[in-house]
PDB file of C-alpha atoms in Angstrom:
ATOM      1  CA  MET A1479     -28.064  -1.329   5.632  1.00 56.00           C
ATOM      2  CA  SER A1480     -28.813  -2.298   1.995  1.00 60.00           C
ATOM      3  CA  SER A1481     -27.737  -5.604   0.561  1.00 60.00           C
ATOM      4  CA  TYR A1482     -25.089  -3.714  -1.651  1.00 56.00           C
ATOM      5  CA  GLU A1483     -23.496  -2.244   1.517  1.00 61.00           C
ATOM      6  CA  LYS A1484     -23.389  -5.771   3.250  1.00 72.00           C
ATOM      7  CA  THR A1485     -21.444  -7.221   0.083  1.00 83.00           C
ATOM      8  CA  LEU A1486     -17.797  -7.509   0.934  1.00 93.00           C
ATOM      9  CA  ILE A1487     -15.674  -6.497  -2.029  1.00 96.00           C
ATOM     10  CA  PRO A1488     -11.969  -6.130  -1.545  1.00 97.00           C
ATOM     11  CA  PRO A1489     -10.162  -3.348  -3.425  1.00 97.00           C
ATOM     12  CA  LEU A1490      -8.060  -3.938  -6.548  1.00 95.00           C
ATOM     13  CA  ASN A1491      -5.023  -6.033  -5.882  1.00 96.00           C
ATOM     14  CA  PHE A1492      -5.817  -6.548  -2.198  1.00 98.00           C
ATOM     15  CA  SER A1493      -3.737  -8.844  -0.268  1.00 98.00           C
ATOM     16  CA  MET A1494      -2.608  -9.702   3.452  1.00 98.00           C
ATOM     17  CA  VAL A1495       1.050  -9.014   3.718  1.00 98.00           C
ATOM     18  CA  ASP A1496       1.552  -9.839   7.399  1.00 97.00           C
ATOM     19  CA  ALA A1497      -0.563 -10.132  10.629  1.00 96.00           C
ATOM     20  CA  GLY A1498      -2.226  -6.653  10.646  1.00 97.00           C
ATOM     21  CA  VAL A1499      -0.708  -5.418   7.312  1.00 98.00           C
ATOM     22  CA  TYR A1500      -2.590  -5.344   4.151  1.00 99.00           C
ATOM     23  CA  ARG A1501      -2.036  -3.972   0.655  1.00 98.00           C
ATOM     24  CA  SER A1502      -4.182  -2.851  -2.226  1.00 98.00           C
ATOM     25  CA  GLY A1503      -5.047  -0.470  -4.888  1.00 97.00           C
ATOM     26  CA  TYR A1504      -7.077   2.640  -4.448  1.00 97.00           C
ATOM     27  CA  PRO A1505     -10.316   1.684  -2.582  1.00 97.00           C
ATOM     28  CA  ASN A1506     -13.557   3.067  -3.528  1.00 94.00           C
ATOM     29  CA  LYS A1507     -17.136   3.132  -1.928  1.00 94.00           C
ATOM     30  CA  LYS A1508     -17.982  -0.580  -2.743  1.00 95.00           C
ATOM     31  CA  ASN A1509     -14.925  -1.656  -0.730  1.00 97.00           C
ATOM     32  CA  HIS A1510     -15.941   0.084   2.284  1.00 96.00           C
ATOM     33  CA  SER A1511     -17.874  -2.655   3.874  1.00 95.00           C
ATOM     34  CA  PHE A1512     -14.793  -4.976   3.232  1.00 97.00           C
ATOM     35  CA  LEU A1513     -12.489  -2.593   4.723  1.00 97.00           C
ATOM     36  CA  ARG A1514     -14.613  -2.090   7.918  1.00 96.00           C
ATOM     37  CA  GLN A1515     -14.417  -5.741   8.488  1.00 96.00           C
ATOM     38  CA  LEU A1516     -10.583  -5.475   8.653  1.00 97.00           C
ATOM     39  CA  GLY A1517     -10.821  -3.262  11.781  1.00 97.00           C
ATOM     40  CA  LEU A1518      -8.215  -0.752  10.262  1.00 98.00           C
ATOM     41  CA  ARG A1519      -6.424   1.598  12.469  1.00 98.00           C
ATOM     42  CA  SER A1520      -4.345   3.259   9.770  1.00 98.00           C
ATOM     43  CA  ILE A1521      -4.111   3.879   6.138  1.00 98.00           C
ATOM     44  CA  LEU A1522      -0.781   4.516   4.454  1.00 98.00           C
ATOM     45  CA  TYR A1523      -1.572   6.429   1.240  1.00 98.00           C
ATOM     46  CA  LEU A1524       1.276   6.771  -1.389  1.00 97.00           C
ATOM     47  CA  CYS A1525      -0.117   8.961  -4.073  1.00 95.00           C
ATOM     48  CA  HIS A1526       0.464  12.567  -4.317  1.00 93.00           C
ATOM     49  CA  GLN A1527      -3.252  13.470  -5.122  1.00 94.00           C
ATOM     50  CA  PRO A1528      -5.395  14.143  -2.111  1.00 94.00           C
ATOM     51  CA  LEU A1529      -7.807  11.420  -0.892  1.00 94.00           C
ATOM     52  CA  ARG A1530     -11.151  11.461  -2.599  1.00 95.00           C
ATOM     53  CA  ALA A1531     -13.972  12.932  -0.450  1.00 96.00           C
ATOM     54  CA  ASP A1532     -15.787   9.555  -0.120  1.00 95.00           C
ATOM     55  CA  ASN A1533     -12.751   7.914   1.229  1.00 96.00           C
ATOM     56  CA  LEU A1534     -11.789  10.657   3.371  1.00 96.00           C
ATOM     57  CA  LEU A1535     -15.235  10.553   5.047  1.00 97.00           C
ATOM     58  CA  PHE A1536     -15.234   6.919   5.428  1.00 97.00           C
ATOM     59  CA  PHE A1537     -11.703   7.066   7.145  1.00 97.00           C
ATOM     60  CA  GLN A1538     -12.704   9.686   9.420  1.00 97.00           C
ATOM     61  CA  GLU A1539     -16.145   8.034  10.388  1.00 97.00           C
ATOM     62  CA  ASN A1540     -14.391   4.867  11.182  1.00 98.00           C
ATOM     63  CA  GLY A1541     -11.554   6.361  13.193  1.00 98.00           C
ATOM     64  CA  ILE A1542      -8.871   5.363  10.766  1.00 98.00           C
ATOM     65  CA  GLN A1543      -5.670   7.424  10.895  1.00 98.00           C
ATOM     66  CA  ILE A1544      -4.536   8.621   7.491  1.00 98.00           C
ATOM     67  CA  PHE A1545      -0.544   8.702   6.786  1.00 98.00           C
ATOM     68  CA  HIS A1546      -0.179  10.467   3.423  1.00 98.00           C
ATOM     69  CA  CYS A1547       3.330   9.504   2.282  1.00 96.00           C
ATOM     70  CA  PRO A1548       3.611  10.629  -1.488  1.00 95.00           C
ATOM     71  CA  ILE A1549       6.008   8.536  -3.144  1.00 92.00           C
ATOM     72  CA  ASP A1550       7.056   9.159  -6.730  1.00 86.00           C
ATOM     73  CA  GLY A1551       7.083   6.052  -9.164  1.00 79.00           C
ATOM     74  CA  ASN A1552      10.068   4.856 -10.860  1.00 75.00           C
ATOM     75  CA  LYS A1553       9.651   6.497 -14.263  1.00 71.00           C
ATOM     76  CA  GLU A1554      12.677   6.967 -16.628  1.00 66.00           C
ATOM     77  CA  PRO A1555      14.549   9.150 -17.128  1.00 67.00           C
ATOM     78  CA  PHE A1556      14.417  11.645 -14.263  1.00 65.00           C
ATOM     79  CA  ILE A1557      11.753  10.480 -11.850  1.00 74.00           C
ATOM     80  CA  GLY A1558      12.524   7.992  -9.135  1.00 78.00           C
ATOM     81  CA  ILE A1559      11.728   6.969  -5.673  1.00 86.00           C
ATOM     82  CA  ASP A1560      13.315   9.199  -2.895  1.00 88.00           C
ATOM     83  CA  PRO A1561      14.885   7.071  -0.338  1.00 88.00           C
ATOM     84  CA  GLU A1562      13.811   9.630   2.367  1.00 94.00           C
ATOM     85  CA  ALA A1563      10.149   9.235   1.340  1.00 94.00           C
ATOM     86  CA  MET A1564      10.544   5.436   1.383  1.00 95.00           C
ATOM     87  CA  ALA A1565      11.976   5.580   4.973  1.00 96.00           C
ATOM     88  CA  GLY A1566       9.199   7.780   6.145  1.00 97.00           C
ATOM     89  CA  ALA A1567       6.493   5.521   4.739  1.00 98.00           C
ATOM     90  CA  LEU A1568       8.372   2.435   6.332  1.00 98.00           C
ATOM     91  CA  ARG A1569       8.361   4.101   9.677  1.00 98.00           C
ATOM     92  CA  HIS A1570       4.559   4.284   9.769  1.00 98.00           C
ATOM     93  CA  LEU A1571       4.409   0.694   8.298  1.00 98.00           C
ATOM     94  CA  LEU A1572       6.804  -0.708  11.023  1.00 98.00           C
ATOM     95  CA  ASP A1573       5.071   0.891  13.971  1.00 98.00           C
ATOM     96  CA  PRO A1574       2.799  -1.851  15.304  1.00 98.00           C
ATOM     97  CA  SER A1575       0.631   0.923  17.098  1.00 98.00           C
ATOM     98  CA  ASN A1576      -0.558   1.894  13.478  1.00 98.00           C
ATOM     99  CA  HIS A1577      -1.742  -1.833  12.809  1.00 98.00           C
ATOM    100  CA  PRO A1578      -4.073  -3.064  11.362  1.00 99.00           C
ATOM    101  CA  ILE A1579      -2.775  -0.873   8.395  1.00 99.00           C
ATOM    102  CA  LEU A1580      -3.688  -0.799   4.667  1.00 99.00           C
ATOM    103  CA  VAL A1581      -0.768   0.352   2.252  1.00 98.00           C
ATOM    104  CA  HIS A1582      -2.232   1.495  -1.118  1.00 98.00           C
ATOM    105  CA  CYS A1583      -1.434   3.557  -4.145  1.00 95.00           C
ATOM    106  CA  THR A1584      -3.706   3.891  -7.327  1.00 92.00           C
ATOM    107  CA  LYS A1585      -3.386   0.183  -8.589  1.00 93.00           C
ATOM    108  CA  GLY A1586      -1.538  -1.486  -5.748  1.00 92.00           C
ATOM    109  CA  THR A1587       1.341  -2.508  -8.063  1.00 91.00           C
ATOM    110  CA  HIS A1588       4.347  -0.230  -8.322  1.00 92.00           C
ATOM    111  CA  ARG A1589       4.650   2.274  -5.352  1.00 93.00           C
ATOM    112  CA  THR A1590       2.758  -0.301  -2.956  1.00 97.00           C
ATOM    113  CA  GLY A1591       5.006  -3.020  -4.409  1.00 96.00           C
ATOM    114  CA  CYS A1592       8.192  -1.012  -3.768  1.00 96.00           C
ATOM    115  CA  VAL A1593       7.145  -0.180   0.005  1.00 97.00           C
ATOM    116  CA  ILE A1594       6.247  -3.980   0.608  1.00 98.00           C
ATOM    117  CA  GLY A1595       9.450  -5.042  -1.177  1.00 97.00           C
ATOM    118  CA  CYS A1596      11.564  -2.795   1.095  1.00 97.00           C
ATOM    119  CA  TYR A1597       9.442  -3.953   4.210  1.00 98.00           C
ATOM    120  CA  ARG A1598      10.285  -7.547   3.122  1.00 98.00           C
ATOM    121  CA  LYS A1599      14.058  -6.579   3.045  1.00 97.00           C
ATOM    122  CA  ILE A1600      13.704  -5.580   6.629  1.00 96.00           C
ATOM    123  CA  GLN A1601      12.113  -8.925   7.438  1.00 97.00           C
ATOM    124  CA  TYR A1602      15.074 -10.636   5.785  1.00 96.00           C
ATOM    125  CA  TRP A1603      13.373 -12.187   3.089  1.00 97.00           C
ATOM    126  CA  SER A1604      15.664 -13.378   0.211  1.00 97.00           C
ATOM    127  CA  LEU A1605      15.639 -11.014  -2.844  1.00 96.00           C
ATOM    128  CA  THR A1606      14.412 -13.724  -5.196  1.00 96.00           C
ATOM    129  CA  SER A1607      11.192 -13.939  -2.783  1.00 97.00           C
ATOM    130  CA  ILE A1608      10.755 -10.334  -2.678  1.00 97.00           C
ATOM    131  CA  ILE A1609      11.001  -9.740  -6.470  1.00 96.00           C
ATOM    132  CA  ASP A1610       8.657 -12.738  -7.042  1.00 96.00           C
ATOM    133  CA  GLU A1611       6.146 -11.202  -4.898  1.00 96.00           C
ATOM    134  CA  TYR A1612       6.480  -7.791  -6.562  1.00 95.00           C
ATOM    135  CA  CYS A1613       6.156  -9.246  -9.923  1.00 95.00           C
ATOM    136  CA  ARG A1614       3.051 -11.236  -8.865  1.00 95.00           C
ATOM    137  CA  PHE A1615       1.322  -7.757  -8.447  1.00 94.00           C
ATOM    138  CA  ALA A1616       3.001  -5.814 -11.227  1.00 90.00           C
ATOM    139  CA  GLY A1617       2.512  -8.555 -13.889  1.00 86.00           C
ATOM    140  CA  PRO A1618       3.692  -7.583 -17.293  1.00 84.00           C
ATOM    141  CA  ARG A1619       4.076  -3.905 -16.382  1.00 84.00           C
ATOM    142  CA  MET A1620       6.853  -4.597 -13.761  1.00 82.00           C
ATOM    143  CA  ARG A1621       9.491  -2.065 -13.646  1.00 85.00           C
ATOM    144  CA  LEU A1622      13.156  -2.888 -13.617  1.00 83.00           C
ATOM    145  CA  LEU A1623      13.880   0.254 -11.840  1.00 85.00           C
ATOM    146  CA  ASP A1624      11.529  -0.745  -8.976  1.00 87.00           C
ATOM    147  CA  GLN A1625      13.371  -4.028  -8.682  1.00 90.00           C
ATOM    148  CA  GLN A1626      16.673  -2.164  -8.607  1.00 87.00           C
ATOM    149  CA  PHE A1627      15.497   0.144  -5.925  1.00 88.00           C
ATOM    150  CA  ILE A1628      14.231  -2.713  -3.717  1.00 93.00           C
ATOM    151  CA  GLU A1629      17.532  -4.581  -4.239  1.00 92.00           C
ATOM    152  CA  PHE A1630      19.827  -1.593  -3.096  1.00 89.00           C
ATOM    153  CA  PHE A1631      17.510  -0.153  -0.488  1.00 89.00           C
ATOM    154  CA  SER A1632      19.063  -0.438   2.899  1.00 84.00           C
TER     155      SER A1632
END
């Protein structure tokens, strides 16, 4: 194993959400050593595009189950998050037999932020704390429609 492969580099916007639950942006090859250290059992992938071949191979070689649950971003005026798609993603996330699990989209901000925000609602977090966490990852590109979706999700 080269020194490059031994270097542990987390994916963009990586964070621990809960015991056995992680979030991030789209991992790439330089993140594989880091992900291997997490002992992941599952990936919850939220984008519409198929996984890149290098990630697909890495997940297969490491026995990581892939849950592909495409979720549309909340982009005005006509595209929004489908509550059924969110419920499907949360079913995988809430099943402890899938943990440790990594939830990710492209940047780890909007779609991932909405899934984690809804997860926090299920955990009975206050809305203020949920939105604060969402904004920490979304930064100045936060979407009011995302916050509204999280607020009214049940």
